[in-house]
GROMACS .gro file of C-alpha atoms in nm:
model
   87
    1GLU     CA    1  -9.420   6.758  -1.031
    2MET     CA    2  -9.420   7.063  -0.798
    3LEU     CA    3  -9.190   7.258  -1.064
    4SER     CA    4  -9.468   7.198  -1.338
    5GLN     CA    5  -9.673   7.438  -1.137
    6VAL     CA    6  -9.466   7.689  -1.144
    7PRO     CA    7  -9.561   7.985  -1.376
    8GLY     CA    8  -9.329   8.018  -1.685
    9VAL     CA    9  -9.083   7.694  -1.647
   10THR     CA   10  -9.094   7.354  -1.795
   11CYS     CA   11  -8.907   7.035  -1.710
   12SER     CA   12  -8.904   6.708  -1.860
   13GLY     CA   13  -8.813   6.518  -1.537
   14ALA     CA   14  -8.486   6.477  -1.352
   15ASP     CA   15  -8.226   6.228  -1.523
   16GLY     CA   16  -7.934   6.322  -1.337
   17ALA     CA   17  -7.859   6.199  -0.975
   18PHE     CA   18  -7.918   6.521  -0.799
   19TYR     CA   19  -7.978   6.763  -1.065
   20ILE     CA   20  -8.288   6.865  -1.288
   21PHE     CA   21  -8.272   7.103  -1.591
   22VAL     CA   22  -8.572   7.324  -1.613
   23ASN     CA   23  -8.645   7.579  -1.912
   24VAL     CA   24  -8.725   7.937  -1.803
   25SER     CA   25  -8.773   8.066  -2.103
   26GLY     CA   26  -9.123   8.111  -2.038
   27THR     CA   27  -9.042   8.373  -1.766
   28GLY     CA   28  -8.903   8.618  -2.067
   29LEU     CA   29  -8.560   8.559  -1.918
   30ASP     CA   30  -8.262   8.341  -2.017
   31GLY     CA   31  -8.085   8.107  -1.776
   32THR     CA   32  -7.817   8.327  -1.678
   33GLU     CA   33  -8.043   8.637  -1.583
   34PHE     CA   34  -8.312   8.406  -1.407
   35ALA     CA   35  -8.024   8.261  -1.198
   36GLU     CA   36  -7.883   8.602  -1.104
   37ARG     CA   37  -8.181   8.745  -1.034
   38LEU     CA   38  -8.364   8.469  -0.831
   39LEU     CA   39  -8.044   8.471  -0.617
   40GLU     CA   40  -8.039   8.870  -0.576
   41GLU     CA   41  -8.393   8.898  -0.505
   42HIS     CA   42  -8.486   8.568  -0.324
   43GLY     CA   43  -8.198   8.435  -0.194
   44VAL     CA   44  -8.213   8.124  -0.412
   45ALA     CA   45  -7.905   7.979  -0.618
   46LEU     CA   46  -7.917   7.809  -0.910
   47VAL     CA   47  -7.669   7.719  -1.196
   48PRO     CA   48  -7.718   7.897  -1.542
   49GLY     CA   49  -7.766   7.646  -1.810
   50ALA     CA   50  -7.503   7.824  -1.991
   51ALA     CA   51  -7.249   7.667  -1.813
   52PHE     CA   52  -7.343   7.341  -1.964
   53GLY     CA   53  -7.333   7.464  -2.336
   54GLU     CA   54  -7.504   7.715  -2.536
   55SER     CA   55  -7.786   7.493  -2.612
   56CYS     CA   56  -7.886   7.530  -2.235
   57GLN     CA   57  -7.885   7.914  -2.227
   58ASN     CA   58  -8.250   7.927  -2.162
   59CYS     CA   59  -8.241   7.665  -1.879
   60VAL     CA   60  -8.107   7.657  -1.508
   61ARG     CA   61  -7.977   7.341  -1.312
   62ILE     CA   62  -8.128   7.256  -0.995
   63SER     CA   63  -7.987   7.059  -0.734
   64TYR     CA   64  -8.237   6.869  -0.555
   65GLY     CA   65  -7.965   6.674  -0.278
   66MET     CA   66  -8.096   6.878   0.010
   67SER     CA   67  -8.375   6.829   0.287
   68ILE     CA   68  -8.755   6.824   0.151
   69ASP     CA   69  -8.825   7.150   0.400
   70VAL     CA   70  -8.496   7.333   0.211
   71LEU     CA   71  -8.622   7.220  -0.115
   72ASP     CA   72  -9.000   7.333  -0.027
   73GLN     CA   73  -8.882   7.682   0.070
   74ALA     CA   74  -8.674   7.740  -0.232
   75LEU     CA   75  -8.947   7.644  -0.462
   76GLN     CA   76  -9.200   7.897  -0.294
   77ARG     CA   77  -8.933   8.138  -0.348
   78ILE     CA   78  -8.935   8.051  -0.711
   79ARG     CA   79  -9.303   8.057  -0.739
   80GLU     CA   80  -9.302   8.388  -0.579
   81PHE     CA   81  -9.065   8.524  -0.825
   82THR     CA   82  -9.185   8.359  -1.142
   83ARG     CA   83  -9.524   8.520  -1.048
   84THR     CA   84  -9.377   8.850  -1.084
   85LEU     CA   85  -9.241   8.788  -1.427
   86CYS     CA   86  -9.525   8.618  -1.567
   87LYS     CA   87  -9.818   8.861  -1.477
   0.00000   0.00000   0.00000
């Protein structure tokens, strides 16, 4: 639910045990660019969707097997990052 409020990203819900795929094409970046910049600029590590096949190039995979506090902090950083991209 909280991811649906992040500018430029869309997700359809969590199908995996501890992971969710998020489409980041609305930010103007593909999944690899998004993941690399988010790590470099905000210290949040995600897996580029391209690692899971060509059809996932505009996605990133997020693990939510962390504490709520860690997830909240990561989500705040993701929001900050996407706000700069989606002006």
